[in-house]
Amino acid sequence: MLDGLSFELFMAILVSVTPVVCFGLIMIFTLRSISASVTIGIIGSFLVWFASLYLFIHHWPATEVVIHQANWVVSESIKIPFGFYFDPHSLLMLMIVATISLVIQIYSMGYMAGDPGKSRYYAFLCLFAWSMINLVIAPGLLQLYVFWELVGLSSYLLIGFYFEKWSASEAGKKAFVMTRAGDIGFFIGLVMLMLTTGHLSVAVFSDAAELSKAGLSQTFLTVSAILIFCGAVGKSAQFPLLTWLPDAMEGPTPVSALLHSATMVAAGVYLTARVFPFYEASAAAMLVVLVIGTITMLLSSTMAMTARDIKQVWAFSTVSQLGFMFMGLGAGAYFAGVFHLTTHAFFKALLFLCAGVFIHHFDTNDFFEMSKLGARKMLIPMITVTIGVCALSGIPPFSGFFSKEAIMGALADKHNKIWLVAGLLGAAMTAYYSFRVIFTMWFPKGESVEHGHGHESGHGEGHDEGRWAWAVEWSMLIVLLILAAITVVLGFFHTRIEVFLTGHHAEHAGSYVVLALALLCALAGVVLAWFEFGAKKAKQVGFLSYIKPVEALFSNRWYMDHFYRWLLDYVAYGVFTNLFTRNDRVVIDGGIDGLTRFTISMGRVISRVQSGLLQYNLYLTFFILALMGLYFLLV
């Protein structure tokens, strides 16, 4: 290696810059060559994955933090570094992001086959991966914020990939605007911390001992922590900024899997866990995190119970599970929140990619239609989606069972049991809406309709047919099998992951009772879904259809979008826009018009003096001299 450049640092640089190099190569040189663009993207993802794996193994068990950084701004009172920060949390997240990014790119080879914008698509994937990776390994919160915003930009490009579709364009703008709303608070919180402490070092805000030396007041900690949490609320689609995420399904299905599993929406959970001691120092901030997570989990679960679009069901479940992660963090369980983020990354990617296979084949997002068209004959996607649903519902021995049990244990440790009751209710609803999909697809009712291989033109995604069709199909199925295998075995490593993250393994008092309650609630949801959608005489009609007002409330997302529309029409446009328009017309335009009219009037007056007659000029000269003489005489 070069002098002064260790192999470890070289691999860190490789992880950090490879995606953006691939983005540049595709956009500048290979935009018109799809095969070259795909090759660049795949090779780049493999390089990042191997480098991430090396760093993960090299630093295991990561008992000490490793920082490589250079100062970007240094003054007497402020220091801002940029570089790499490796601790158990960032290494685990880096491994997850690299793995998900790689499998999404492999899967996209088949899913996006025949799409004329495939080169642009791969370029955006590389840009997104670069932003997310550098967010994860940032040694300072300012670097994290810069890449946080780049994640928002690249997700906007991916969600609005089919920009010629009005709905996709609107979904991209909605995601961009709503996440920016949360980022305002995030930015103000960072400025407060910067001006008070003189730095934004992750090493300080993620270490309780170092943080206590800063001498920050309790009020300041609470206000700045809640402001920073605003960014997490926007990015992770938490109440009240949660409605952009289901609309983000307008992007290609692999993009949905990428955004919903371990990357964009997980960034908010990662940020909160990244500076967890900072939040722990304020009980009020922790309570806010717990309350917001609980409300989000419950609201989004109800929304998923009425959706017919399979991608929207998984999207609502993403919002719900993110709320569940925040509940774990708000309850003080750092490991539980991060571990659920880890398991969720894989089973949620699996669920979305399975949905992509069905959509690819049947040309519809409606899982009731898929059922009638013969979805259960597609054995590999059906088995893998069932594995994903079992993990999502917390059914043993799948990975979601272990991570959910850890969060339930943390909620049970709280003095107020309302949080545990909310968690159990959420577990029951999650199992109900998840198995509603599975039972509907495994046990079709009514007359089945034969359907050949789909030609997905409805959402603008074309596909290759012909001699390479088998390769297209298997490039997607292999990814499903890999993710399903990870979903099955990951939970059995929960103790090792806990020791890796926290340095020890903690036992929860009364965990067996909580475990039994959680399982009973999940099974209750499964049984209810069975009688309504799976049993032989089931009408495949949910109980909510008998309570029309409640069904309408859930279907319309608690009318939150209607409220935002009203807020825009009557407050933003009706009040502020009118005021600004009136100010523009009366004060600015009126002032300029008045000045213009005054200038013209004065010009007319003065033009009368310039008549060319000598006697008028003499009269004027005499008049001015008389005034001057009178002035000097009196003064």
Short mmCIF file of N, CA, C and O in Angstrom, two decimals, residues 56-99:
data_model
loop_
_atom_site.label_atom_id
_atom_site.label_comp_id
_atom_site.label_asym_id
_atom_site.label_seq_id
_atom_site.Cartn_x
_atom_site.Cartn_y
_atom_site.Cartn_z
N PHE A 56 -16.10 -5.15 8.55
CA PHE A 56 -16.90 -5.77 9.60
C PHE A 56 -16.09 -6.86 10.31
O PHE A 56 -16.05 -6.92 11.54
N ILE A 57 -15.42 -7.71 9.53
CA ILE A 57 -14.64 -8.81 10.11
C ILE A 57 -13.38 -8.26 10.79
O ILE A 57 -13.00 -8.69 11.88
N HIS A 58 -12.75 -7.29 10.13
CA HIS A 58 -11.49 -6.74 10.66
C HIS A 58 -11.69 -6.09 12.04
O HIS A 58 -10.83 -6.20 12.91
N HIS A 59 -12.83 -5.43 12.22
CA HIS A 59 -13.05 -4.71 13.48
C HIS A 59 -13.76 -5.55 14.53
O HIS A 59 -13.93 -5.10 15.66
N TRP A 60 -14.25 -6.74 14.14
CA TRP A 60 -14.94 -7.60 15.12
C TRP A 60 -14.00 -7.94 16.27
O TRP A 60 -12.85 -8.28 16.01
N PRO A 61 -14.38 -7.83 17.52
CA PRO A 61 -15.68 -7.49 18.08
C PRO A 61 -15.90 -6.00 18.31
O PRO A 61 -16.82 -5.63 19.04
N ALA A 62 -15.02 -5.16 17.74
CA ALA A 62 -15.20 -3.71 17.77
C ALA A 62 -15.34 -3.17 19.19
O ALA A 62 -16.29 -2.45 19.51
N THR A 63 -14.38 -3.52 20.03
CA THR A 63 -14.40 -3.02 21.41
C THR A 63 -13.93 -1.57 21.50
O THR A 63 -14.17 -0.90 22.49
N GLU A 64 -13.25 -1.10 20.45
CA GLU A 64 -12.79 0.29 20.44
C GLU A 64 -13.27 0.98 19.16
O GLU A 64 -13.33 0.37 18.10
N VAL A 65 -13.59 2.25 19.30
CA VAL A 65 -14.03 3.03 18.15
C VAL A 65 -12.82 3.40 17.29
O VAL A 65 -11.78 3.81 17.83
N VAL A 66 -12.95 3.26 15.99
CA VAL A 66 -11.87 3.64 15.06
C VAL A 66 -12.36 4.83 14.23
O VAL A 66 -13.41 4.74 13.58
N ILE A 67 -11.58 5.90 14.25
CA ILE A 67 -11.98 7.12 13.53
C ILE A 67 -10.86 7.53 12.58
O ILE A 67 -9.70 7.62 12.98
N HIS A 68 -11.21 7.75 11.33
CA HIS A 68 -10.29 8.35 10.34
C HIS A 68 -10.96 9.65 9.90
O HIS A 68 -12.03 9.60 9.29
N GLN A 69 -10.37 10.77 10.18
CA GLN A 69 -11.03 12.02 9.83
C GLN A 69 -10.01 13.13 9.57
O GLN A 69 -8.88 13.08 10.03
N ALA A 70 -10.45 14.12 8.82
CA ALA A 70 -9.65 15.32 8.57
C ALA A 70 -10.54 16.52 8.84
O ALA A 70 -11.74 16.49 8.54
N ASN A 71 -9.96 17.55 9.43
CA ASN A 71 -10.75 18.72 9.77
C ASN A 71 -11.08 19.52 8.51
O ASN A 71 -10.20 19.84 7.70
N TRP A 72 -12.33 19.83 8.36
CA TRP A 72 -12.79 20.63 7.23
C TRP A 72 -12.83 22.11 7.60
O TRP A 72 -12.36 22.96 6.86
N VAL A 73 -13.37 22.42 8.77
CA VAL A 73 -13.42 23.79 9.26
C VAL A 73 -12.85 23.80 10.67
O VAL A 73 -13.27 23.01 11.52
N VAL A 74 -11.86 24.67 10.89
CA VAL A 74 -11.28 24.80 12.22
C VAL A 74 -11.19 26.28 12.56
O VAL A 74 -10.64 27.07 11.78
N SER A 75 -11.79 26.67 13.66
CA SER A 75 -11.66 28.04 14.14
C SER A 75 -11.40 27.99 15.63
O SER A 75 -11.24 26.91 16.21
N GLU A 76 -11.39 29.14 16.25
CA GLU A 76 -11.09 29.18 17.68
C GLU A 76 -12.13 28.44 18.49
O GLU A 76 -11.83 27.82 19.50
N SER A 77 -13.39 28.49 18.04
CA SER A 77 -14.46 27.91 18.85
C SER A 77 -15.20 26.77 18.16
O SER A 77 -16.04 26.12 18.78
N ILE A 78 -14.94 26.53 16.87
CA ILE A 78 -15.68 25.51 16.13
C ILE A 78 -14.73 24.60 15.38
O ILE A 78 -13.75 25.06 14.78
N LYS A 79 -15.01 23.29 15.42
CA LYS A 79 -14.21 22.32 14.68
C LYS A 79 -15.17 21.35 13.98
O LYS A 79 -16.02 20.74 14.62
N ILE A 80 -15.03 21.21 12.65
CA ILE A 80 -15.92 20.33 11.88
C ILE A 80 -15.07 19.34 11.08
O ILE A 80 -14.38 19.73 10.14
N PRO A 81 -15.10 18.06 11.47
CA PRO A 81 -14.34 17.04 10.71
C PRO A 81 -15.21 16.32 9.69
O PRO A 81 -16.43 16.26 9.82
N PHE A 82 -14.57 15.76 8.68
CA PHE A 82 -15.19 14.84 7.74
C PHE A 82 -14.32 13.59 7.69
O PHE A 82 -13.10 13.69 7.79
N GLY A 83 -14.93 12.42 7.54
CA GLY A 83 -14.13 11.20 7.48
C GLY A 83 -14.96 9.96 7.72
O GLY A 83 -16.12 9.88 7.26
N PHE A 84 -14.39 8.98 8.47
CA PHE A 84 -15.04 7.69 8.70
C PHE A 84 -15.07 7.39 10.19
O PHE A 84 -14.08 7.64 10.89
N TYR A 85 -16.17 6.79 10.63
CA TYR A 85 -16.33 6.45 12.05
C TYR A 85 -16.82 5.01 12.14
O TYR A 85 -17.91 4.69 11.66
N PHE A 86 -16.00 4.16 12.72
CA PHE A 86 -16.36 2.74 12.80
C PHE A 86 -16.50 2.31 14.26
O PHE A 86 -15.52 2.30 15.02
N ASP A 87 -17.72 1.98 14.62
CA ASP A 87 -18.02 1.36 15.91
C ASP A 87 -19.03 0.24 15.62
O ASP A 87 -19.44 0.07 14.46
N PRO A 88 -19.45 -0.54 16.60
CA PRO A 88 -20.36 -1.65 16.30
C PRO A 88 -21.63 -1.23 15.55
O PRO A 88 -22.07 -1.91 14.63
N HIS A 89 -22.19 -0.09 15.94
CA HIS A 89 -23.43 0.36 15.32
C HIS A 89 -23.22 0.70 13.84
O HIS A 89 -23.96 0.23 12.97
N SER A 90 -22.19 1.50 13.54
CA SER A 90 -21.98 1.90 12.14
C SER A 90 -21.53 0.71 11.29
O SER A 90 -21.91 0.59 10.12
N LEU A 91 -20.73 -0.20 11.87
CA LEU A 91 -20.28 -1.37 11.10
C LEU A 91 -21.44 -2.29 10.75
O LEU A 91 -21.54 -2.79 9.62
N LEU A 92 -22.35 -2.51 11.73
CA LEU A 92 -23.52 -3.37 11.45
C LEU A 92 -24.41 -2.73 10.39
O LEU A 92 -24.85 -3.40 9.45
N MET A 93 -24.64 -1.44 10.54
CA MET A 93 -25.52 -0.75 9.58
C MET A 93 -24.87 -0.70 8.19
O MET A 93 -25.55 -0.84 7.16
N LEU A 94 -23.55 -0.48 8.16
CA LEU A 94 -22.84 -0.47 6.87
C LEU A 94 -22.99 -1.81 6.17
O LEU A 94 -23.24 -1.86 4.95
N MET A 95 -22.88 -2.89 6.91
CA MET A 95 -23.02 -4.24 6.33
C MET A 95 -24.43 -4.45 5.79
O MET A 95 -24.63 -5.02 4.71
N ILE A 96 -25.42 -3.97 6.54
CA ILE A 96 -26.82 -4.12 6.10
C ILE A 96 -27.06 -3.33 4.82
O ILE A 96 -27.64 -3.84 3.85
N VAL A 97 -26.62 -2.07 4.81
CA VAL A 97 -26.86 -1.21 3.64
C VAL A 97 -26.16 -1.78 2.41
O VAL A 97 -26.74 -1.83 1.31
N ALA A 98 -24.92 -2.23 2.58
CA ALA A 98 -24.17 -2.77 1.45
C ALA A 98 -24.85 -4.04 0.91
O ALA A 98 -24.94 -4.24 -0.32
N THR A 99 -25.33 -4.90 1.80
CA THR A 99 -25.97 -6.15 1.37
C THR A 99 -27.30 -5.87 0.65
O THR A 99 -27.55 -6.42 -0.43
#
